[in-house]
Structures are given as structure tokens and as C-alpha cells.
XYZ file of C-alpha atoms in Angstrom:
662
model
C 135.097 91.390 106.417
C 134.349 93.545 109.479
C 131.970 91.955 112.036
C 128.793 93.671 113.306
C 126.184 92.777 115.954
C 124.024 89.746 115.156
C 120.877 91.853 114.832
C 120.203 93.834 111.716
C 120.398 97.618 111.729
C 119.268 100.087 109.090
C 121.384 103.231 109.002
C 119.170 105.919 107.436
C 121.988 107.885 105.876
C 122.140 108.547 102.143
C 125.355 110.593 102.099
C 126.070 112.531 98.940
C 129.573 111.141 99.092
C 128.154 107.667 98.525
C 126.946 108.823 95.120
C 130.506 109.224 93.851
C 133.548 106.987 93.417
C 136.885 107.874 94.975
C 138.701 108.171 91.696
C 136.181 110.185 89.684
C 133.816 112.322 91.802
C 130.508 113.186 90.170
C 128.313 116.060 91.359
C 124.897 114.778 92.278
C 122.152 116.888 90.633
C 119.512 118.348 92.876
C 116.642 116.594 91.059
C 118.146 113.085 91.091
C 117.170 111.080 94.171
C 118.629 107.808 95.312
C 116.409 104.765 95.899
C 115.087 103.818 99.318
C 116.682 100.514 100.351
C 114.480 98.402 102.618
C 115.524 96.234 105.549
C 115.839 92.520 104.613
C 113.556 90.325 106.719
C 115.727 87.987 108.855
C 115.247 84.307 108.029
C 113.106 85.175 105.012
C 115.270 87.468 102.898
C 118.532 86.356 104.524
C 120.038 82.871 104.205
C 123.378 81.224 104.818
C 124.812 82.506 101.535
C 122.399 85.150 100.233
C 120.608 88.412 101.101
C 117.549 89.650 99.196
C 117.478 93.429 98.634
C 114.378 95.504 97.879
C 114.389 99.179 96.921
C 112.112 101.860 95.485
C 111.941 102.308 91.713
C 113.779 105.150 89.979
C 111.672 107.981 88.548
C 114.195 109.697 86.280
C 113.245 109.633 82.582
C 116.846 108.945 81.512
C 117.356 105.983 83.849
C 120.300 103.745 82.904
C 120.798 101.166 85.672
C 120.917 100.243 89.345
C 124.289 99.387 90.881
C 124.428 97.033 93.864
C 127.471 97.534 96.089
C 128.885 95.688 99.110
C 131.011 98.033 101.246
C 133.822 96.945 103.600
C 132.744 99.635 106.101
C 130.253 102.495 106.375
C 132.804 105.189 105.448
C 133.897 103.663 102.128
C 132.406 105.191 99.006
C 130.895 102.915 96.351
C 133.218 102.316 93.415
C 134.438 99.684 90.945
C 135.923 97.541 93.708
C 132.662 97.388 95.679
C 130.342 96.779 92.711
C 128.532 93.434 93.027
C 125.874 93.578 90.287
C 124.185 95.861 87.724
C 120.436 95.807 86.994
C 119.239 97.549 83.812
C 115.476 96.976 84.214
C 113.916 100.015 85.943
C 111.048 97.874 87.296
C 113.317 95.143 88.716
C 113.730 96.386 92.294
C 114.224 93.032 94.034
C 117.573 91.248 93.769
C 119.130 88.250 95.520
C 122.825 88.783 96.257
C 124.205 85.221 96.353
C 127.613 83.672 97.035
C 127.980 85.254 100.487
C 129.676 83.808 103.573
C 127.433 82.398 106.275
C 127.118 84.091 109.677
C 128.689 87.318 108.372
C 127.656 90.994 108.387
C 127.413 92.846 105.075
C 126.875 96.509 104.207
C 124.761 97.201 101.109
C 124.150 100.328 99.039
C 122.128 100.623 95.815
C 122.857 103.475 93.411
C 120.688 104.850 90.604
C 122.665 105.731 87.456
C 121.264 107.940 84.692
C 122.488 108.211 81.101
C 124.565 111.322 81.765
C 126.679 109.307 84.196
C 125.271 110.988 87.294
C 124.491 108.756 90.262
C 122.530 108.893 93.502
C 122.950 106.477 96.391
C 120.398 104.847 98.665
C 120.542 104.657 102.427
C 122.916 102.069 103.928
C 121.516 98.690 104.997
C 123.389 96.262 107.258
C 122.325 92.607 107.059
C 123.747 89.391 108.451
C 123.670 85.984 106.804
C 122.437 83.146 108.980
C 124.653 80.448 110.430
C 122.630 77.418 109.342
C 123.032 76.342 105.732
C 120.032 77.079 103.528
C 118.475 73.772 102.382
C 117.192 73.155 98.848
C 113.526 73.954 98.237
C 110.789 71.352 98.401
C 110.090 69.663 95.076
C 106.826 70.022 93.204
C 104.854 67.311 91.420
C 104.382 67.684 87.679
C 100.997 66.342 86.567
C 100.288 64.526 83.323
C 99.911 66.874 80.315
C 96.440 68.175 79.460
C 94.825 69.432 76.243
C 97.362 67.795 73.965
C 97.126 69.177 70.414
C 99.325 68.868 67.334
C 101.567 71.809 68.271
C 101.423 71.937 72.048
C 100.049 70.759 75.389
C 99.234 72.184 78.815
C 101.417 71.454 81.849
C 100.400 71.896 85.480
C 102.256 71.258 88.734
C 101.760 71.627 92.459
C 102.783 74.833 94.233
C 105.799 75.637 96.385
C 104.845 78.212 99.039
C 108.133 78.352 100.953
C 109.079 81.848 102.088
C 112.363 81.897 100.150
C 110.805 80.678 96.892
C 112.413 82.293 93.843
C 111.158 80.671 90.635
C 109.874 77.701 88.658
C 111.864 76.725 85.538
C 110.296 74.381 82.996
C 112.597 72.214 80.854
C 111.799 70.086 77.800
C 113.768 67.099 76.534
C 113.741 64.540 73.689
C 114.395 61.376 75.701
C 113.401 59.783 79.000
C 115.353 60.627 82.179
C 116.974 63.625 80.470
C 119.362 65.922 82.354
C 117.813 69.438 82.265
C 121.202 71.156 82.128
C 122.944 68.978 79.498
C 120.105 67.483 77.425
C 117.178 69.813 78.124
C 115.973 73.204 76.942
C 114.586 75.893 79.256
C 111.240 76.930 77.758
C 109.738 79.060 80.548
C 110.413 80.593 83.956
C 107.951 82.142 86.364
C 108.662 84.001 89.602
C 105.284 83.728 91.336
C 104.575 80.646 93.441
C 100.912 80.598 92.365
C 101.764 80.419 88.623
C 101.707 76.646 88.140
C 100.204 76.231 84.681
C 101.775 76.689 81.260
C 100.498 76.049 77.723
C 103.431 75.022 75.513
C 103.411 76.021 71.856
C 105.379 75.535 68.623
C 105.860 71.785 69.145
C 106.042 69.353 66.223
C 103.073 67.035 65.453
C 103.247 63.295 66.256
C 106.303 63.606 68.531
C 107.061 62.547 72.113
C 108.175 65.312 74.499
C 109.489 64.990 78.075
C 109.184 67.671 80.774
C 110.576 68.563 84.216
C 110.035 71.535 86.555
C 112.895 72.812 88.723
C 112.105 74.890 91.828
C 114.723 77.477 92.880
C 115.087 79.440 96.118
C 116.969 82.642 96.892
C 120.096 80.627 97.721
C 120.128 79.485 94.066
C 119.455 75.917 95.185
C 116.958 73.808 93.322
C 114.911 70.632 93.365
C 113.763 68.801 90.231
C 110.236 67.446 89.853
C 109.221 64.094 88.466
C 109.311 63.664 84.685
C 106.183 63.488 82.494
C 105.744 62.978 78.774
C 103.125 62.858 76.038
C 102.842 62.746 72.244
C 101.466 65.638 70.210
C 98.586 64.955 67.836
C 99.013 64.227 64.154
C 98.117 66.464 61.192
C 95.679 63.913 59.733
C 92.380 65.034 61.372
C 89.978 66.615 58.843
C 86.650 66.264 60.707
C 85.638 69.409 62.630
C 84.322 69.049 66.197
C 80.627 68.995 67.023
C 79.021 72.211 68.281
C 76.814 72.027 71.355
C 73.897 74.174 72.488
C 73.387 77.045 74.908
C 71.227 76.775 77.992
C 68.592 79.545 78.287
C 69.653 82.605 80.281
C 67.433 83.099 83.320
C 66.984 86.027 85.693
C 69.453 84.400 88.085
C 72.140 84.559 85.383
C 72.195 88.360 85.030
C 73.100 91.319 87.238
C 73.525 94.986 86.449
C 77.020 94.375 85.082
C 77.387 90.639 84.381
C 75.858 87.748 82.425
C 76.459 84.058 83.116
C 76.358 81.794 80.057
C 76.186 77.987 80.042
C 76.452 75.458 77.220
C 76.418 71.714 76.579
C 79.676 69.806 77.029
C 81.556 68.677 73.921
C 82.347 64.919 73.996
C 84.945 64.654 71.188
C 88.084 62.730 72.136
C 90.363 65.312 70.508
C 88.777 68.366 72.187
C 91.153 71.332 72.602
C 89.192 74.423 73.689
C 86.011 76.487 73.770
C 86.344 79.981 72.229
C 83.773 82.575 73.355
C 83.025 85.768 71.397
C 80.740 88.654 72.367
C 79.152 91.493 70.399
C 76.575 94.228 70.925
C 74.405 93.496 67.884
C 72.707 90.446 66.419
C 74.726 88.721 63.705
C 78.067 90.274 64.697
C 81.202 88.987 62.964
C 83.517 87.038 65.269
C 87.145 88.203 65.383
C 90.176 88.210 67.657
C 89.128 91.608 69.041
C 85.772 90.344 70.363
C 86.994 87.008 71.753
C 86.446 87.303 75.499
C 87.458 83.864 76.731
C 89.385 80.721 75.809
C 88.553 77.692 77.963
C 90.846 74.673 77.755
C 89.004 72.369 80.180
C 86.411 70.206 78.411
C 84.186 69.952 81.491
C 84.194 73.701 82.127
C 80.980 74.824 80.424
C 80.119 77.995 82.377
C 81.503 81.524 82.083
C 80.469 84.716 83.866
C 81.191 87.768 81.735
C 81.741 90.803 83.958
C 82.327 94.532 83.501
C 79.231 95.042 81.308
C 77.007 98.112 81.136
C 73.653 98.041 82.947
C 70.427 97.629 80.948
C 72.303 96.526 77.794
C 71.915 93.524 75.468
C 74.899 91.380 74.500
C 75.173 88.566 71.911
C 77.405 85.517 72.212
C 78.996 82.900 69.952
C 80.877 79.791 71.062
C 83.198 77.706 68.887
C 84.713 74.314 69.730
C 88.296 73.608 68.569
C 90.005 70.214 68.388
C 93.683 69.302 68.728
C 94.216 69.628 64.981
C 93.029 73.237 65.052
C 89.713 72.508 63.335
C 86.773 74.611 64.500
C 83.062 73.834 64.829
C 80.221 75.940 63.572
C 79.246 78.694 65.968
C 76.348 78.762 68.367
C 74.781 82.057 67.220
C 71.973 84.516 67.965
C 72.259 83.920 71.688
C 71.574 87.074 73.699
C 71.339 88.265 77.292
C 70.314 91.623 78.782
C 71.807 93.050 81.973
C 69.580 94.438 84.702
C 68.924 98.153 85.275
C 71.530 99.735 87.562
C 69.129 100.517 90.430
C 66.273 98.235 91.417
C 63.296 100.356 92.555
C 62.548 97.760 95.247
C 65.847 98.753 96.856
C 64.888 102.406 97.314
C 63.306 103.182 100.663
C 62.562 106.048 103.010
C 60.560 109.261 102.832
C 60.349 112.642 104.562
C 59.201 112.779 108.173
C 60.188 112.769 111.838
C 58.851 109.376 112.938
C 61.037 106.276 113.182
C 61.621 104.984 109.643
C 61.328 108.503 108.215
C 64.262 110.709 107.200
C 65.016 114.414 107.125
C 68.141 115.378 105.141
C 70.280 112.305 105.934
C 73.996 113.061 105.561
C 76.175 110.194 106.840
C 76.123 106.412 106.357
C 78.239 103.352 107.252
C 77.686 99.570 107.282
C 78.857 97.364 110.166
C 80.105 93.764 110.058
C 76.559 92.418 110.566
C 75.159 94.278 107.560
C 73.386 96.890 109.662
C 73.297 100.355 108.113
C 73.875 103.397 110.372
C 72.323 106.601 108.979
C 72.778 110.144 110.276
C 69.183 111.368 110.212
C 70.624 114.848 110.451
C 67.705 117.260 110.642
C 65.917 114.852 112.996
C 68.924 114.962 115.347
C 69.477 111.203 115.570
C 71.304 108.204 114.106
C 69.056 105.358 112.948
C 70.249 101.744 112.645
C 68.567 99.870 109.770
C 68.466 96.077 110.254
C 69.818 94.726 106.927
C 68.619 96.494 103.767
C 71.274 94.790 101.591
C 70.046 91.239 102.270
C 67.589 89.339 100.094
C 64.822 90.074 100.883
C 65.833 93.420 102.389
C 65.004 94.272 105.989
C 64.544 98.065 106.224
C 63.230 98.140 109.790
C 64.926 100.496 112.263
C 66.280 98.440 115.174
C 67.902 101.206 117.221
C 68.361 104.991 117.343
C 70.983 107.218 118.956
C 70.565 110.898 119.754
C 67.846 113.285 120.848
C 65.276 111.595 123.077
C 66.902 108.157 122.854
C 70.023 108.258 125.043
C 72.386 110.508 126.958
C 75.131 110.588 124.350
C 74.644 114.295 123.707
C 74.415 114.117 119.919
C 73.204 117.434 118.515
C 73.173 117.337 114.722
C 74.957 114.165 113.502
C 76.718 114.252 110.150
C 79.480 112.124 108.646
C 80.154 108.671 110.123
C 82.970 106.106 110.223
C 83.175 102.597 111.662
C 86.090 100.355 112.656
C 86.608 96.586 112.487
C 85.129 96.167 116.002
C 81.950 98.029 114.934
C 82.788 101.070 117.059
C 81.002 104.072 115.552
C 82.620 107.491 115.014
C 80.230 110.437 114.658
C 80.917 113.964 113.397
C 78.558 116.203 115.341
C 78.688 119.835 114.134
C 75.952 120.575 116.636
C 78.342 120.007 119.565
C 81.524 120.783 117.551
C 82.968 117.375 118.429
C 83.611 113.828 117.250
C 82.213 110.941 119.311
C 83.355 107.318 119.557
C 80.479 104.975 120.437
C 80.962 101.285 121.179
C 79.129 98.500 119.359
C 76.836 98.240 122.390
C 75.976 101.956 122.336
C 78.253 103.310 125.067
C 80.095 106.618 124.672
C 83.812 105.760 124.814
C 85.182 109.278 124.377
C 84.569 112.630 122.733
C 87.142 114.739 120.868
C 87.006 118.505 120.534
C 85.154 121.669 121.446
C 84.488 124.779 119.411
C 87.609 126.760 118.485
C 90.602 127.016 116.187
C 93.350 125.634 118.428
C 94.809 122.145 118.030
C 92.170 119.549 118.885
C 89.308 122.046 118.519
C 86.781 122.182 115.676
C 84.631 124.580 113.738
C 82.034 122.525 111.858
C 83.663 119.051 111.712
C 82.474 117.700 108.368
C 84.045 114.255 107.927
C 85.828 111.505 109.851
C 87.954 108.585 108.610
C 90.219 105.909 110.088
C 93.564 104.765 108.677
C 94.928 101.220 108.930
C 96.593 102.028 112.269
C 93.313 103.165 113.827
C 94.272 106.843 113.794
C 91.321 109.232 113.572
C 91.277 111.901 110.841
C 88.774 114.771 111.011
C 87.941 117.334 108.323
C 87.746 120.594 110.308
C 85.820 122.415 107.609
C 85.512 126.036 108.750
C 89.104 126.028 110.053
C 90.245 124.938 106.561
C 92.283 122.020 107.861
C 92.379 118.288 108.536
C 93.460 117.042 111.970
C 94.912 113.641 112.902
C 94.390 112.003 116.301
C 95.631 108.768 117.866
C 93.204 105.851 118.319
C 92.507 107.137 121.841
C 91.858 110.725 120.709
C 95.167 112.539 121.316
C 96.121 115.242 118.838
C 98.954 114.263 116.431
C 99.151 116.777 113.586
C 97.197 119.009 111.229
C 97.408 119.652 107.492
C 96.266 122.892 105.918
C 97.964 122.881 102.530
C 98.167 120.460 99.604
C 100.957 120.482 97.035
C 98.996 122.961 94.903
C 97.583 125.439 97.402
C 95.727 125.676 100.702
C 92.644 123.690 101.672
C 89.333 125.555 101.576
C 86.458 123.980 103.479
C 87.480 120.286 103.450
C 84.242 118.282 103.538
C 85.130 114.621 102.938
C 87.794 112.068 103.889
C 88.666 108.562 102.721
C 91.590 106.290 103.557
C 92.853 104.195 100.643
C 94.423 100.917 101.864
C 96.277 100.384 98.573
C 98.249 103.644 98.510
C 98.175 104.250 102.310
C 96.911 107.782 101.630
C 94.252 109.939 103.225
C 92.274 111.564 100.410
C 90.655 114.913 101.231
C 87.635 116.357 99.451
C 88.714 120.014 99.173
C 85.239 121.466 98.681
C 86.145 125.113 98.102
C 88.681 124.207 95.411
C 86.523 121.551 93.737
C 89.180 118.851 93.942
C 90.498 115.797 95.799
C 94.047 115.857 97.194
C 96.116 113.180 98.926
C 98.315 113.047 102.013
C 100.497 110.252 103.352
C 98.713 108.721 106.332
C 102.015 108.078 108.098
C 103.160 111.688 108.445
C 100.518 113.900 106.805
C 102.846 115.044 104.017
C 101.175 116.139 100.782
C 101.457 113.887 97.734
C 101.780 115.167 94.146
C 98.833 115.968 91.922
C 95.115 116.414 92.411
C 91.842 114.916 91.162
C 89.111 117.173 89.809
C 88.909 120.337 87.732
C 87.445 122.930 90.107
C 84.010 124.442 90.652
C 83.445 126.518 87.503
C 81.255 124.138 85.496
C 78.697 121.320 85.578
C 80.780 119.242 83.171
C 82.239 115.902 84.383
C 85.250 116.401 86.610
C 83.959 119.653 88.139
C 82.374 119.696 91.592
C 79.800 121.922 93.245
C 79.422 121.834 97.029
C 80.711 118.225 97.147
C 80.019 116.826 100.624
C 81.135 113.196 100.930
C 83.997 110.972 99.805
C 84.608 107.229 100.097
C 86.823 104.565 98.521
C 85.934 101.037 97.457
C 89.383 99.721 98.430
C 90.061 98.749 94.814
C 91.526 102.001 93.527
C 88.364 104.056 93.036
C 87.063 107.183 94.811
C 83.334 107.976 94.961
C 82.353 111.639 95.396
C 78.903 112.900 96.296
C 78.857 115.976 94.032
C 75.934 117.404 95.959
C 75.405 120.712 94.150
C 75.373 118.943 90.773
C 72.984 116.204 92.011
C 75.285 113.342 91.056
C 77.949 110.864 92.183
C 81.267 110.933 90.320
C 83.796 108.096 90.388
C 87.536 108.714 89.921
C 90.620 106.520 90.191
C 93.005 106.983 93.120
C 95.942 107.145 90.713
C 94.927 110.618 89.536
C 93.325 112.264 86.534
C 90.713 114.998 86.381
C 88.091 113.065 84.424
C 85.701 110.651 86.159
C 85.276 107.101 84.908
C 81.611 106.885 85.895
C 78.720 109.202 86.789
C 75.399 108.430 88.489
C 73.119 111.414 87.984
C 69.726 112.825 87.054
C 70.204 114.682 83.775
C 72.623 114.489 80.877
C 74.533 117.604 81.915
C 77.315 119.237 79.936
C 80.386 118.026 78.095
C 80.169 114.281 78.717
C 83.137 112.501 77.086
C 82.228 109.830 74.566
C 83.768 107.036 76.664
C 82.204 108.115 79.977
C 79.690 105.671 81.411
C 76.622 107.569 82.652
C 73.675 106.018 84.492
C 70.739 108.374 84.931
C 68.467 108.230 87.939
C 66.654 110.923 89.882
C 69.022 112.238 92.538
C 68.676 115.371 94.632
C 71.646 116.505 96.744
C 73.317 113.107 97.453
C 75.339 113.358 100.683
C 76.659 109.923 101.655
C 77.911 106.665 100.153
C 78.943 103.503 102.047
C 80.446 100.286 100.693
C 79.416 96.782 101.771
C 80.796 93.902 99.716
C 79.418 94.196 96.201
C 76.853 96.861 97.100
C 76.758 100.553 97.864
C 74.360 102.453 100.133
C 73.658 105.907 98.695
C 71.935 108.703 100.645
C 69.646 110.696 98.354
C 69.444 113.491 100.916
C 67.209 115.927 99.036
C 64.635 113.176 98.506
C 65.048 111.969 102.146
C 65.714 108.349 101.184
C 68.320 105.609 100.644
C 69.266 103.563 97.574
C 70.980 100.176 97.423
C 72.968 99.771 94.200
C 75.560 97.482 92.651
C 79.114 98.457 93.615
C 80.290 97.724 90.072
C 78.493 100.908 89.048
C 81.706 102.635 90.093
C 83.767 100.782 87.492
C 84.530 102.119 84.037
C 83.149 100.150 81.103
C 86.098 97.983 79.988
C 87.220 97.617 76.384
C 86.858 93.866 76.887
C 84.594 92.068 79.290
C 86.156 90.357 82.271
C 85.518 86.816 83.421
C 85.810 85.707 87.072
C 87.738 88.879 87.904
C 90.516 88.259 85.367
C 91.113 90.108 82.109
C 89.457 88.405 79.168
C 91.730 86.824 76.612
C 93.842 84.717 78.997
C 93.096 80.972 78.644
C 91.197 79.352 81.530
C 92.462 75.854 82.249
């Protein structure tokens, strides 16, 4: 094997020749792209006898397999003699190549193969195994079985958080001190270090079972846990468990989208689980489709059901099951009602010029202390509200920037952004510039003057920051978006999405999940995405245009934000509403906050009606949103979960209902 330098080098070449074997060349089609092979992390994804490869997933509809090749040198084409492994699962894009020689350089290529036999190769990656031998992983401790019933029991063990963790493998045996490989049976494997609980099933009643957990690392080395055992219950139990009682639901137990329920603990010795069902009418029939939770811990007598609709009544039933599968009578006719979506006590502000009054506010952000910064646009200033999200709210104005208050030179402040150090970024169409103001109120720098050249603006309408601190500005009347470095130097501009040019971009939002800058393309009534790294357009668009008032259409939309969880919130100003879309695409919103019923609302669209007039700003702070009702010269504080679609099943503690809680 040819030797290379000790450091690891990625050669970014995906030669077309690498997509063919020497003996039988295949013409690579223009639409088939090879995967992107990532650089293994030294000491983490490289060991003494293994290298972990990661690559991008194939997109071809007729995908057949991935081929993993080890090349003797960078000029050799992949072929039968270099093939190391074949992966047939399209979604399996992480693979540990084991059995390598320590302290040796290797050249890797991954090829995508489609059903026609055509192939496309990745870039070349060079990686070196380490000189020190990879030790076995640390063992875990298997705890005594829980919730033992006639046909199963629950097993739990401690976690292994080593960087080269690969999997847990759970074995079952019929006798004490069994050898997992010769006298045991593999019953489960999990590849996430946090998955340390398993409910076994299909066991025989009145029988002793023995268990061990083996931890594996990328070097295919393992460590066996201690051994535990228990006996499943018999089939003789004929007495059903005793049902408990619910505790009354109080005001503290409900929010706009959740209800907390509590019940008395069951004290039976053969307890197995609590089953919770939910319906929307009194006397509903319990079934598998309306079971929202299964709790296996006898002492766990509280559940918070999330993802509910505001101002709605829900009914609950709870059954107790024992280890023999017998079920108690249900606790019935137990109801709770969620709160209205907007609490009138959290609406404040009115028209005027004095401190505490607002005139067409159009930009809002929240800093790390909970203070809300509001562009009081027509009054020519930025007001800082103490803490309106707290309980009780403090809506006093503690500071103001702009005309008559400082020498910052703010003319007509609009959209705002804020960074992790509480530095404030202000779009000021009045001075055709963007300002950066420190947390203590000092002007750090100003970007732009009026014009159409690079770094100049004509009506800057929005500002956003990506995860590298770069500054993005929607240069509305120049029909473009400009990117600047964290210190204000021009980097690039984008003027065209995948499906046509930008017309009057008016909103920006950086999505940390997809690493995209989303642009509110006002003139086209849509949202389009660009890669934050290089400004390249990404496929697709969100929104249907400007031709209608129906959901999905936009009229003079002026502000865009993201909740960081895959949702985009649009102030659809001309239609007097806020629409919520997913960042993954689609032209239909999942939620609308508005004044009237409007046109063409889909049956499954969640609509909350409240009087809005030309909304122009929305900021996120924890579980709350701050909405600027610009036409009414006021602010609203509302539950952030208003931006979530009504789920088909309620969620509990942030996890999908239906999965047992242990």
C-alpha cells in the first residue's frame, strides 16, 4: 500500500473516469450525480483498523446500491478488484470500513449504482489509520428488569457516550452465565447511544430469561455487560386491576395548546401500564387510534398532552393494565379546555407619539434578557420594552434610539436583527443604510448609501444573520439580496431564484436546520431559499403568488422569520394575517392567524381568528412570539405553538404519542 503524509487530505476531484471500470466502461448520464464523500474526523472516525465514511444520499429514483472502493493510488479506476463493500439501503450513508492496517494511508471512493447499471463516483478521500490500537468500548450496566408481565419485560441499561460508539446488541439466553454467541439469541440492536431501554415481547409465561447487552465500537470490538434475569408472570390471574381517580384540572394545567392530566397511583403488585385515550366528545369510544400514551412506570401519574387546538375541549379515559393483560374499568367523562390563543392582557400599545405609544411599528426582535426592541417607524425611533413576555408582563419603555434621543442618525427604522451578544442591526430606509449598534447603545458601523452598486441600497427592507455572523440585507428596490461579512464588507449578491428573478424582496430569515437564507420575494408572492455558504439558489419555492386571498397566496408581505424548528412565519400584510409554512416546501400553509374567514380554506388548515390590521413583524422568544399589529399600532404576545399544525395525534413531552413512556 502506497504511503501518504500523516495528515488527512481531501482531494475534491470526482473524475468521470472513476465512474467506470477498466474492463467495461460505462457512460455516465448527465443527470446522475455521484455522492459527496466527507472527510473522516481523525481520532473519531479513524482507528487503528477502521475508517468511518459518510456521504450524501442518492436522489435517483432507480437507485440500486452504493459501492465502497479502496484504491491503490489516485489514478486507478474503481473496479471489481478495488470493491470493499456494497450497501443497498439508500438511507444508509455511514459505513465503517474495518479490517484495515494500522498507521496506513487509504484512498476511498464511493459510487452510486442505478438499476440500469450506470454509475457515478464521489470525490476521493484520503484517510490514515492511527498507530495506537483501538481499545474495546467501556461496558454498560444492565439494570434489573422492570414491568414484568406474562409475555415480556422491560430492560434498561446505562449509556456509553464514547465518540466511536457503534451499537448496543441485546442477547437473551435460557441459562445463567450463557455465552451470547453460542448459547444466546440476538433480539435487538440499536445504533444510538441514548437508546438504552427496550420492552421485550413474545416471551413465554412462567419462564426464567437471562439477558446481556454488548457494546460495540467502530473497530468491531465489544464489551459485555453484567447478566440479569427474571421470570415472566403466569396465566392464572383473573382479577382485573383497580382503577384510580383523576385530579381536577386547574387553570395552571392548561395552555393554548396543551393540557396536563394527573391521576391517582395504582398500588397493585402486578401493575403493567397506564393506557391514556383522548377524544373530542363526551362518551367517546376508546380505540387504538385515539390512544395517546402508554406509561409503563407505576409511579408516573402525570402526562402533558401537547399539540392541541386553542379554545377546544378534550375528553380523557385512563385504563390500568396488569401483567396478565387484564384491564381496569375506565376513568370517564373527564374533560379539559385549552385557553384562547391570544390573551387580551398580553395586547398593549396604542397610536401616538409619546413614549409608550406607537405609530406604524414595523420591526421587532428580543434580546437575551427578554427585552423587546420595536421599530416605532413613523415616530422615527426604536423603543426598548422592558420584558412584556414575563409574568406579570412589564411593558414599560426603558430606552429609545433615534430622533431626539442620540446621535446615531436613525431616520426611519424598519426591520431589525440581533446577534448572540445583543448587538442590534437596524434597516434604516430613511438613510439608505444598515446600522450595527452595540448592546450598550454605541454605533459600531454603518453599511451602505443610496445607489445600485455593490454595497449600496435602495430601500433596505430586511436584515438577517447566518450562523457565521454574516449580514444579509434585502435591497428591495434594487431587486436583490446582498451578503456582507460580520464587519460589513461586501461578499456577494443574489438577484435570481431557481424559478425567476427576485422582485422587491422584503423579508429574510436564516434557518439553522437547513443552513439556508429564506427570502420573502414580495413581488412574486413567494418564499425562495439560497445556500448561506455561497448564495446559490436551492430548488423549489413556497407560496402560490399574489392573485388571490386564499391560503398560500400573499399580498404585500413584509416580514419573515423562522422558529428554528422547521417553520417559517410570514406577515401577509395586505391580507391582514400571518401564515405559517414549513421550511421543507409546499405552497399551502399549516396555520393562519387572521381576522376573517377568507377564501378557500382547506379542511385541515388550522385557523385562529383575531383582529389584525397590516401585521409587519414577528419575533420569537422561547415559547412565545411577539407580533406587531402595525395598522392598530400595538403589539401582541402569543403562544409560539400557534405556528404548529394540528397533529393527527396529540404529543406528550415533545415526543410522538403512541410510544411507551418508561
